[in-house]
Each structure stands twice: as C-alpha cells, then as structure tokens.
Coordinates of C-alpha atoms in Angstrom, one line a residue:
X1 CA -12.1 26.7 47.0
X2 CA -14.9 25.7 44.6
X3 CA -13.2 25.4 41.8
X4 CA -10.8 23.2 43.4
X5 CA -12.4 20.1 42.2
X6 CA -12.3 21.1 38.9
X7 CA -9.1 22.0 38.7
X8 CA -7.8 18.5 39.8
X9 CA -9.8 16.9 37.3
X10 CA -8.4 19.0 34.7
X11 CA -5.5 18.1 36.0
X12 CA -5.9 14.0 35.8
X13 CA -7.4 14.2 32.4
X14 CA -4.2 16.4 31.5
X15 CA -2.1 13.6 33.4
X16 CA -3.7 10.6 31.7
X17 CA -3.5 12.0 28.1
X18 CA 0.6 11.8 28.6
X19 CA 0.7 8.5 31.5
X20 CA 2.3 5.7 29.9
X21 CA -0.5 3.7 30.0
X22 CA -2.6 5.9 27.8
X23 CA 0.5 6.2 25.1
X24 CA 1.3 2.8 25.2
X25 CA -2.9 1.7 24.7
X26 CA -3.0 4.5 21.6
X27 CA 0.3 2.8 19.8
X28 CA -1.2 -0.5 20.0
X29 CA -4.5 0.7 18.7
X30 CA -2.4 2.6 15.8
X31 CA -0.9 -0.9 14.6
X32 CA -4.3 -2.5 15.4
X33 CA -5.7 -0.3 12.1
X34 CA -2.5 0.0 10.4
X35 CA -4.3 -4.1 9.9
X36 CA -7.3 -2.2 7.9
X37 CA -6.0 1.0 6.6
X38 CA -3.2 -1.1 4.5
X39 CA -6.2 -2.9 2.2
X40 CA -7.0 0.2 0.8
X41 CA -5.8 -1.2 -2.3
X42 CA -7.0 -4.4 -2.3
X43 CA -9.5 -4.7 -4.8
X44 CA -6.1 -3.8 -7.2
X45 CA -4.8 -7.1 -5.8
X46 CA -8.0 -9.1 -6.4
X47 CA -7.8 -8.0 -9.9
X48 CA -4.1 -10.3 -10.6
X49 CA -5.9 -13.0 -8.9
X50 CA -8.3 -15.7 -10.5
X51 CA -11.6 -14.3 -8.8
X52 CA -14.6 -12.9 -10.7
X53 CA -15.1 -9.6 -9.8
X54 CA -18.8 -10.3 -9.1
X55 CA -17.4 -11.9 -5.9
X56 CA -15.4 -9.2 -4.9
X57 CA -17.6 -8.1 -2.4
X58 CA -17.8 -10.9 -1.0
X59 CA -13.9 -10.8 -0.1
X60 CA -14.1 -7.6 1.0
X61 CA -16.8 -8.1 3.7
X62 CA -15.7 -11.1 4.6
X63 CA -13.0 -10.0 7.6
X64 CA -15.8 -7.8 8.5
X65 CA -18.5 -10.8 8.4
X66 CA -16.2 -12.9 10.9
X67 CA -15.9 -10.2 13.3
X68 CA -19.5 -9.7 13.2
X69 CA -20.0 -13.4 14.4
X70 CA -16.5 -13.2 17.0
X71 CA -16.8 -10.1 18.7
X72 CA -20.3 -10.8 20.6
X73 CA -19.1 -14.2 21.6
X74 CA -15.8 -12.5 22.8
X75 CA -16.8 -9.5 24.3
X76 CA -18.8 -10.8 27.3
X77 CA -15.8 -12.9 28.3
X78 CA -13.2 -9.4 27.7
X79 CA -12.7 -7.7 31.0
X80 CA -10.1 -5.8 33.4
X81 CA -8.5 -8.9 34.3
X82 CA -7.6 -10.6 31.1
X83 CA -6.9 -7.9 28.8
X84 CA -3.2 -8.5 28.4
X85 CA -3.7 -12.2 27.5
X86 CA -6.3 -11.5 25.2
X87 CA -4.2 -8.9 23.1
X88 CA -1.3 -11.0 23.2
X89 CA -3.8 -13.7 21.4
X90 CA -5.3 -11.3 19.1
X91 CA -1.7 -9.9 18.2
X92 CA -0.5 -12.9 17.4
X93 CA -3.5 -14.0 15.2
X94 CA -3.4 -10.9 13.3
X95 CA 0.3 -11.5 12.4
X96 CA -0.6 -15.0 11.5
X97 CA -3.1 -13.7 9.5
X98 CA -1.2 -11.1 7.6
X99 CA 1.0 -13.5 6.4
X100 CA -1.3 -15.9 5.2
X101 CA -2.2 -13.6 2.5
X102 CA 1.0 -14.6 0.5
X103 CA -0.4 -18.1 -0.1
X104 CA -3.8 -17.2 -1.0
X105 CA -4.4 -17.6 -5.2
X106 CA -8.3 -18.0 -5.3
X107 CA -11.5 -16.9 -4.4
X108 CA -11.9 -19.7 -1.6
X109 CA -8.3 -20.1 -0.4
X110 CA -8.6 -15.3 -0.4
X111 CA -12.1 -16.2 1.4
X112 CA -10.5 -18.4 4.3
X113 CA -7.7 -15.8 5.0
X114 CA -10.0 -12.6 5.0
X115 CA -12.5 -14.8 7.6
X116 CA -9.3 -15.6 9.5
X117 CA -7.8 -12.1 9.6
X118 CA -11.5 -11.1 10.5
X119 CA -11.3 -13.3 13.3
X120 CA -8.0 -11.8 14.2
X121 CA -9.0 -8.4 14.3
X122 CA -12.1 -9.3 16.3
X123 CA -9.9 -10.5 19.4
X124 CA -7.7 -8.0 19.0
X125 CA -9.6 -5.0 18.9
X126 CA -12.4 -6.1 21.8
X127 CA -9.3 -6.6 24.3
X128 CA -7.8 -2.9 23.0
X129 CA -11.2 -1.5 23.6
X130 CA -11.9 -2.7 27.2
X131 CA -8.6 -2.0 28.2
X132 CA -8.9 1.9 26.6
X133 CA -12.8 1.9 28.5
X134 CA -11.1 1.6 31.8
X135 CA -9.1 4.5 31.5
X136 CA -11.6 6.8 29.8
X137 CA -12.8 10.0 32.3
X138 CA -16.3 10.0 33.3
X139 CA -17.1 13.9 32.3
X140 CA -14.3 13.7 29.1
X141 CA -16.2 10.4 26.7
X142 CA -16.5 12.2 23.6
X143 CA -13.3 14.1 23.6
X144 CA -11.7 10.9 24.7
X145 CA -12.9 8.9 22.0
X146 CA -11.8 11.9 19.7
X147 CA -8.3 11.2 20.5
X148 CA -8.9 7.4 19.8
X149 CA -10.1 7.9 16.6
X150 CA -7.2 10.6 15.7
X151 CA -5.2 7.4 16.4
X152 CA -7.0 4.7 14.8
X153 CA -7.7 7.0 12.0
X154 CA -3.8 8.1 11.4
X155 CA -3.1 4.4 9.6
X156 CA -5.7 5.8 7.0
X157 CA -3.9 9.4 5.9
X158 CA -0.5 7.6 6.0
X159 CA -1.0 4.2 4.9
X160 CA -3.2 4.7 1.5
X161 CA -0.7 7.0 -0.2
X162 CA 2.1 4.9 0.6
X163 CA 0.9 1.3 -0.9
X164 CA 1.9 2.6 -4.6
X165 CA 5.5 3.5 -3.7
X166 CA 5.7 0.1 -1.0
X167 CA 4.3 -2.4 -3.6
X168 CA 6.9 -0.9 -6.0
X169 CA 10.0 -1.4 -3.9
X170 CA 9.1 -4.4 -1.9
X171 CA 7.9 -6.5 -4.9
X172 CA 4.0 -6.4 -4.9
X173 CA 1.1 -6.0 -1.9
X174 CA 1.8 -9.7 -0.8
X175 CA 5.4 -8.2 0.3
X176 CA 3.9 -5.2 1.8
X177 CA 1.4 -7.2 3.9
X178 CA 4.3 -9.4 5.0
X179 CA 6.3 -5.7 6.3
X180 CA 2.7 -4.5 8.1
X181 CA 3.1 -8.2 9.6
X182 CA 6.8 -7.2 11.3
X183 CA 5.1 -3.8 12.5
X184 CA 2.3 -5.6 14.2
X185 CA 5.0 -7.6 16.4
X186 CA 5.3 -4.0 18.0
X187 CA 2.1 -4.7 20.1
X188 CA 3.4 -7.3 22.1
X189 CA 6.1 -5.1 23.7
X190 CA 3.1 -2.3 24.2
X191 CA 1.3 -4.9 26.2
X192 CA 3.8 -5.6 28.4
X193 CA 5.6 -2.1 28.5
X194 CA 2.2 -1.6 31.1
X195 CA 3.8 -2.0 34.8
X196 CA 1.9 -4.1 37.4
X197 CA 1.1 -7.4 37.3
X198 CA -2.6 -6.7 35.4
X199 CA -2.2 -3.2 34.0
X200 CA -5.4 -2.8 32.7
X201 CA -7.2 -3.7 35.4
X202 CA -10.2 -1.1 36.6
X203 CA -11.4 -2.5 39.7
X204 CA -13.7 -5.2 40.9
X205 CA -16.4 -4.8 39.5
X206 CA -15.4 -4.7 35.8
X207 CA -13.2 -8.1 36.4
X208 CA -15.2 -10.3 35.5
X209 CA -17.5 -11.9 32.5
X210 CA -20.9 -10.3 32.2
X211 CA -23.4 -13.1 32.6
X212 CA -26.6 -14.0 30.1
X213 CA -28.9 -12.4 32.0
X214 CA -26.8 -8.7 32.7
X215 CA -25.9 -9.0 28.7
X216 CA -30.0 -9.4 27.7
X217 CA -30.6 -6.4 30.4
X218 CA -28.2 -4.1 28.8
X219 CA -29.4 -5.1 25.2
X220 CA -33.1 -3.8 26.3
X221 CA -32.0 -0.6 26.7
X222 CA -33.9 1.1 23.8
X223 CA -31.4 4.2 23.7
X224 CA -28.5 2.0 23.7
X225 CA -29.9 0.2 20.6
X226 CA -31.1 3.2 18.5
X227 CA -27.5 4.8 18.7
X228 CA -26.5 1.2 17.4
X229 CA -28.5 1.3 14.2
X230 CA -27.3 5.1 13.9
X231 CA -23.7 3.8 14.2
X232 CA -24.4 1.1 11.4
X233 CA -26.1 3.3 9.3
X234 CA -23.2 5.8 9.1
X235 CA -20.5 3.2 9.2
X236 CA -22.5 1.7 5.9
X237 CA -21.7 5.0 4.1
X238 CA -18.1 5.7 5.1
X239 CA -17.4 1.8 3.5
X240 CA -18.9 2.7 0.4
X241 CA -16.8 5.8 0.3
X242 CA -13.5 3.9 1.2
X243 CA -14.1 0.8 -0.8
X244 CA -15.3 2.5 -3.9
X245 CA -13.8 5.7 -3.7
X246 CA -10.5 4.5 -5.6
X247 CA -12.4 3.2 -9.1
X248 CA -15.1 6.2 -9.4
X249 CA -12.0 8.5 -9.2
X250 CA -10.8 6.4 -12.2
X251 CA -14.4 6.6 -13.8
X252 CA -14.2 10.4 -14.1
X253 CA -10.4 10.9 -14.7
X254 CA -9.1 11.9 -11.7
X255 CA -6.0 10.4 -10.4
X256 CA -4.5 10.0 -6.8
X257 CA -8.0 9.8 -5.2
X258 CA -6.2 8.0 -2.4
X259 CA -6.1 11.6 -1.6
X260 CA -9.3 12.2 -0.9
X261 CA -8.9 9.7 1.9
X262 CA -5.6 12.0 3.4
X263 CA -7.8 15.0 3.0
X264 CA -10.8 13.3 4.8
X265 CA -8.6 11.9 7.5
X266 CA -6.8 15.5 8.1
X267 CA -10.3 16.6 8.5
X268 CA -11.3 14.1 11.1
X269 CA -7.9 14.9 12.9
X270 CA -8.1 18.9 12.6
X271 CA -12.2 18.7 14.0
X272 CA -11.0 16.4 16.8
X273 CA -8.0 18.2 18.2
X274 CA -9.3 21.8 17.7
X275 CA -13.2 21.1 19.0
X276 CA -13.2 17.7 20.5
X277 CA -12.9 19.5 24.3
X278 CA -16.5 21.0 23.4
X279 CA -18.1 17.7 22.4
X280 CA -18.9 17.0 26.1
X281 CA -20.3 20.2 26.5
X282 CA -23.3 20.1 23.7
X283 CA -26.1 18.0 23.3
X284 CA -24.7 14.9 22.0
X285 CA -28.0 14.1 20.3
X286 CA -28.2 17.0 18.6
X287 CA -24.6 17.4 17.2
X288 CA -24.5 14.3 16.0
X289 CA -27.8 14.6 14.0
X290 CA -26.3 18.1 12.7
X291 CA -23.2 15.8 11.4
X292 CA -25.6 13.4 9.9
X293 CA -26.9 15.7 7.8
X294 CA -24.5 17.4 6.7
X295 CA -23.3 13.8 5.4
X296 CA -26.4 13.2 3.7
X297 CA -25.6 16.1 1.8
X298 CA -22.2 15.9 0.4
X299 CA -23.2 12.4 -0.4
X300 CA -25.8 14.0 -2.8
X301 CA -23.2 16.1 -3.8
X302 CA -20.5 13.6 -4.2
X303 CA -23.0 11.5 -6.8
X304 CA -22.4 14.5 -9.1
X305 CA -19.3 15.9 -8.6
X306 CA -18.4 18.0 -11.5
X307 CA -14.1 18.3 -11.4
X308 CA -11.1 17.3 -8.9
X309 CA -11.3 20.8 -6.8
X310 CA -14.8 19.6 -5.2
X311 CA -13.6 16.0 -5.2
X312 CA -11.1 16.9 -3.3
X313 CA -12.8 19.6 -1.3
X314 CA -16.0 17.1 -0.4
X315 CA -13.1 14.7 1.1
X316 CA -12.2 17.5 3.8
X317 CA -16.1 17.6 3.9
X318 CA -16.5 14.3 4.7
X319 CA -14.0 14.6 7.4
X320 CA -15.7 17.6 9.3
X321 CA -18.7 15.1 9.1
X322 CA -17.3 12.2 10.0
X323 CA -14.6 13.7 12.4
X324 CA -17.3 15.0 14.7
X325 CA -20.4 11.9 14.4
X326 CA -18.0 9.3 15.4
X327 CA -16.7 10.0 18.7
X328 CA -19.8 11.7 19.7
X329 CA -21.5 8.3 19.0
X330 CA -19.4 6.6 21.1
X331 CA -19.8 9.2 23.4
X332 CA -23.3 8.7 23.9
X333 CA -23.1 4.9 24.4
X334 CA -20.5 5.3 27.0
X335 CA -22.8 8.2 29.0
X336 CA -26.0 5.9 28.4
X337 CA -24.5 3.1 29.8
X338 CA -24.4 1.5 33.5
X339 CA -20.7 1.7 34.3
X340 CA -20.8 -2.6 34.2
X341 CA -22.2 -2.7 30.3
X342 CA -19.8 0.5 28.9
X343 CA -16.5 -1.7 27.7
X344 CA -19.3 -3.9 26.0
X345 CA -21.1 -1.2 24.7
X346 CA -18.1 -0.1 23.1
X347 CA -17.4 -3.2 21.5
X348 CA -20.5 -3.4 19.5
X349 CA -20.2 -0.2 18.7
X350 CA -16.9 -1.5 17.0
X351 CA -19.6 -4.1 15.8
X352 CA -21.5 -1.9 14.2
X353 CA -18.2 -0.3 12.7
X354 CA -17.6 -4.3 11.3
X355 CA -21.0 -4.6 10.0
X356 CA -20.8 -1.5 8.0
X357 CA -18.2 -2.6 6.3
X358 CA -19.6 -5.7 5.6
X359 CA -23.1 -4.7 5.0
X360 CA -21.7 -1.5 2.9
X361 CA -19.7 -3.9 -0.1
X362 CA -22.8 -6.2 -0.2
X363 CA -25.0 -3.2 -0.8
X364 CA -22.9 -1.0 -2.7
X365 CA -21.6 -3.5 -5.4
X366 CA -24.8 -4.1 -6.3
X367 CA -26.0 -0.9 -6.5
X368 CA -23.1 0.2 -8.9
X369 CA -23.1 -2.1 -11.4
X370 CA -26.8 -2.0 -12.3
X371 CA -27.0 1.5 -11.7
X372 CA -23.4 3.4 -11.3
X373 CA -22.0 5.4 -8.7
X374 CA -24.0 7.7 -8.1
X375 CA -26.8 5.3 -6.9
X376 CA -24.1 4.9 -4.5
X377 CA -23.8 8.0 -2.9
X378 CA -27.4 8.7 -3.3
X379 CA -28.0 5.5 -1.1
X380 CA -25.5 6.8 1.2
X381 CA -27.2 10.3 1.4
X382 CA -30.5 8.1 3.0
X383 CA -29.0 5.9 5.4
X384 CA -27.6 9.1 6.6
X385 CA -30.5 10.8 6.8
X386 CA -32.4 7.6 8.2
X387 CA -29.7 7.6 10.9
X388 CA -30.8 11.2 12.4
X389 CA -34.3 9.7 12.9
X390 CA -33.2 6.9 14.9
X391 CA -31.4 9.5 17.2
X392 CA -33.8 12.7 17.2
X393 CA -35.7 11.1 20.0
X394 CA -36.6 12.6 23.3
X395 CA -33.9 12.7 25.5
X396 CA -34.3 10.5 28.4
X397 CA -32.5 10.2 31.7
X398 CA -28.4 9.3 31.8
X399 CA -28.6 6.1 33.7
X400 CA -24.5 5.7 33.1
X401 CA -23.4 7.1 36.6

C-alpha cells in the first residue's frame, strides 16, 4: 500500500502530459516562438533596407527591449482568471505586428515595428506562461519545463532551415512574415478549444493580481534573484550564438550554418526527452553549474574553431548544454518559490530570456567589430562562468511548498 501514492501521481503526470489542456497550452506556445525562431534571418533583411549596419543592433534588441519594459507591468496583473482574455489580446497583437513588417523601409519606421512586436510578444507569452504554471506538478518542475522548452524550442530546428526555400517561393521575408502571420491565427482556436468557462483557472488563490507589497516581498528573496542574474547571463550567450552564428559561419567558409542551430536544437530536444525525468531527482544547483561550465568551454572552443566537423559538432554541444541549464533554471525558480509568486517568477525568468537577447546584440556587436568573433565567444565563455558563481551558493531551505 505505500507505494500507492506514488503510483497515482505517476499516473496524473502521465494523464496531464496527454489532457487536452496540456496539448492545446504546448501548440499555442509552439506558434508563440514560431514569432522568434522565423527572424533568424533577419539581419539578411536589414541588409536590402536603408539602415547602417552600425544600428543593427539596435533593431535586433529592440522587440527584446519592449518586453523588458511590458512584461513586469503585465505580469502582476496575469493570473488564473484572465488568461484567456489576455492571450486572445496578445494573439492578436502579434498578428498585427507580423504584418506591419511589410510596411517598414527604415531604421525608425523597422524600430517602431520590432518595439511593437516586442510588445506583442510580451502579452502574449506572460498569459501562455501563467496559464502553463497552473498545470505544472509540484514534484515534476524541471522535467515539466523540459517538455516546454522541447516545444518552444521546435520553431528553432524547423523554422531556420526553411526561410531560404520560403523567401524563394513566397517572394522575399516580408511574404514569409505575412504566412507566420496566418499561422499565428491558430492560437485563438487553442484558447478556446479549453472547455469550462475559465480553463486556465488554478484556484482561488492564484485568481487574482499580486499587490505592491507581495511583488516587493517576493523580489527580496535573495535565491530567487541570483538564479535571475544566472538566467540572464546564459541567455546573453545563447543570443550571441543565434544572432551571430549565421555571418561568422560566412567569415570562415562554411555554408548552411543554420545548421548548427538544427543540430543544437536536436540536442536540447534528445537531453530533454531521454534525461529530463532525472532533472528532479539531482541537485538542481549543482547540475546546472556542471551545464554552465561545460558552456564556458565550447564557447572557448567555438572562438577557434578550426573546420565544419567541430562547427557542427560544438552545435550538438551547445545543445547538451543548453538542453539541460534551461529547464533546470526554471526548475529552481518554481521550487524556490511560494506557490502565490511561481507564475510571476516564471515570467521574469522569460524576462531575463528578453534581456538576453537584448543585452547580448548591444554587447556582442560591439565586441566584433573592434575585435572579431572570437572576442565574442570568449565573452560568452565568462558570463558563463560568472553565472556558476551566482548559483554555487549554500543551499538554503525550499520555501515553495
């Protein structure tokens, strides 16, 4: 009889990861990044378009800089009870959005769109994430969050080796934006194909805004706010890989690096699927510092990579690394949190995902035109390593249940 309990837990996680809810939530977060994943080639866009490309950088971060001002005034007010209206909003924006790129010729009228598709994403993606927190399983938050990122990461194998072939046959990447537009329409029947009257609704207590006060509480949580500089440090690094990847591969004659982001991405997925049942059963603290490190490394070693077979190689590398840091990050917000603070937790962990890939541009252009790539990935090497000594503190007590 005493491993009846367990048995019936294994038996609702098993239960969830096919419900309808669960399946509908990981669709619409599929389409939410198919939004991200599909500007892998934008910098090759910029380039047919009157804008010096000292300011690139600036275009690129800027969808990252607006969510980085949106999300914290939106999270507080994200909760059980409005999720549906909030991602009908956010859908609706991001199709807006998507659109909008077709009639931006110049640096300020490119800047306006990328803040407004920033915006778009922000709303979007806060309501996704509380409505995915209130389904997650207490003793599964790692492994969960490993099957979210499979999802959110799948836009990013598929998507990038597709855009030559789609800007071919649909006349340029304003025409393909204007497709990933359609596809995004898909969310609003995801929303609603949720029975009950509030679908994502996980009781009482979450149903409601978090005050000033509870919000100022929860941000003086000193473990809550190291794993937060952690996350930004390694999301840093992973934007100077995916922004940058595509013109160092050019730089030392090797074509289709695109697949370096498929390999990377099958990486993350293989990790995931194969170990992510054992994330919950390690020290969180200490995996994700061994994953850290092993970043730092291929960094170094991506700085001076000699031929294609360890370009290549160092993306499956990269996705071992990354594959496992992530959801274990997210992991330990959600177990260090008080049940009331984890779906805005969450979202500033998607924060610090945004600010990386703002802060990452800023730093890394820069950085490689005074002093080439591999100042790049050198610089990506330390704010790995500086992220392992933000989280190689003494463990203190879980104060999430």
């Amino acid at each position: 009889m005493s491993d009846a309990p367990a048995l019936a837990e294994r038996s609702s996680d098993a239960g969830l990861f096919t419900s309808r809810k669960f399946l509908a939530l990981m669709a619409a977060a599929f389409l939410a990044y198919a939004n991200v994943a599909v500007f892998f080639g934008f910098v090759d866009h910029l380039r047919v378009l009157p804008v010096s490309p000292a300011d690139y950088g600036i275009l690129i971060g800027a969808m990252a800089a607006a969510s980085l001002v949106v999300r914290p005034l939106v999270s507080p007010f994200s909760h059980a009870g409005n999720t549906r209206l909030l991602l009908s909003i956010g859908t609706a924006l991001a199709v807006a959005a998507l659109a909008a790129y077709t009639i931006a010729a110049g640096f300020w009228s490119m800047l306006l769109v990328r803040l407004f598709h920033g915006t778009a994403f922000a709303v979007l993606g806060t309501a996704l994430m509380t409505a995915v927190v209130g389904v997650i399983p207490k003793t599964k938050s790692a492994q969960f969050f490993g099957y979210l990122a499979v999802v959110t990461l799948l836009p990013y194998t598929l998507i990038p080796p597709l855009l030559p072939f789609l800007d071919a046959h649909l006349g340029g990447f304003n025409r393909t934006l204007l497709l990933f537009a359609l596809l995004t329409l898909l969310v609003f029947p995801l929303v609603f194909a949720v029975a009950g009257r509030e679908p994502m609704s996980s009781g009482d207590d979450n149903a409601s805004a978090l005050t000033g006060r509870e919000i100022v509480s929860n941000l003086q949580d000193v473990r809550v706010l190291r794993i937060l500089a952690a996350m930004l440090l390694l999301y840093c690094g992973h934007a100077m890989v995916f922004f940058f990847l595509d013109g160092y591969g050019q730089s030392i004659r090797i074509a289709y690096a695109g697949v370096f982001l498929t390999l990377s991405t099958a990486g993350e997925i293989g990790i995931r699927v194969a170990a992510g049942a054992f994330f919950d059963r390690m020290d969180k603290r200490r995996l994700a510092a061994v994953a850290l490190v092993a970043l730092g490394l291929a960094y170094a070693a991506l700085a001076h990579v000699p031929g294609e077979w360890l370009f290549f190689a160092l993306g499956l590398v990269f996705g071992l690394g990354w594959g496992v840091a992530m959801p274990v990050f997210n992991g330990l917000i959600f177990d260090v949190s008080k049940p009331r603070f984890r779906a805005f937790n969450i979202n500033l962990g998607l924060q610090m995902f945004q600010a990386g890939f703002f802060l990452g541009p800023l730093i890394g252009a820069p950085l490689l035109d005074r002093w080439g790539y591999a100042s790049l990935y050198h610089c990506c090497a330390v704010l790995s390593l500086l992220a392992v000594v933000l989280i190689w503190t003494k463990k203190e007590k879980n104060n999430g249940s």
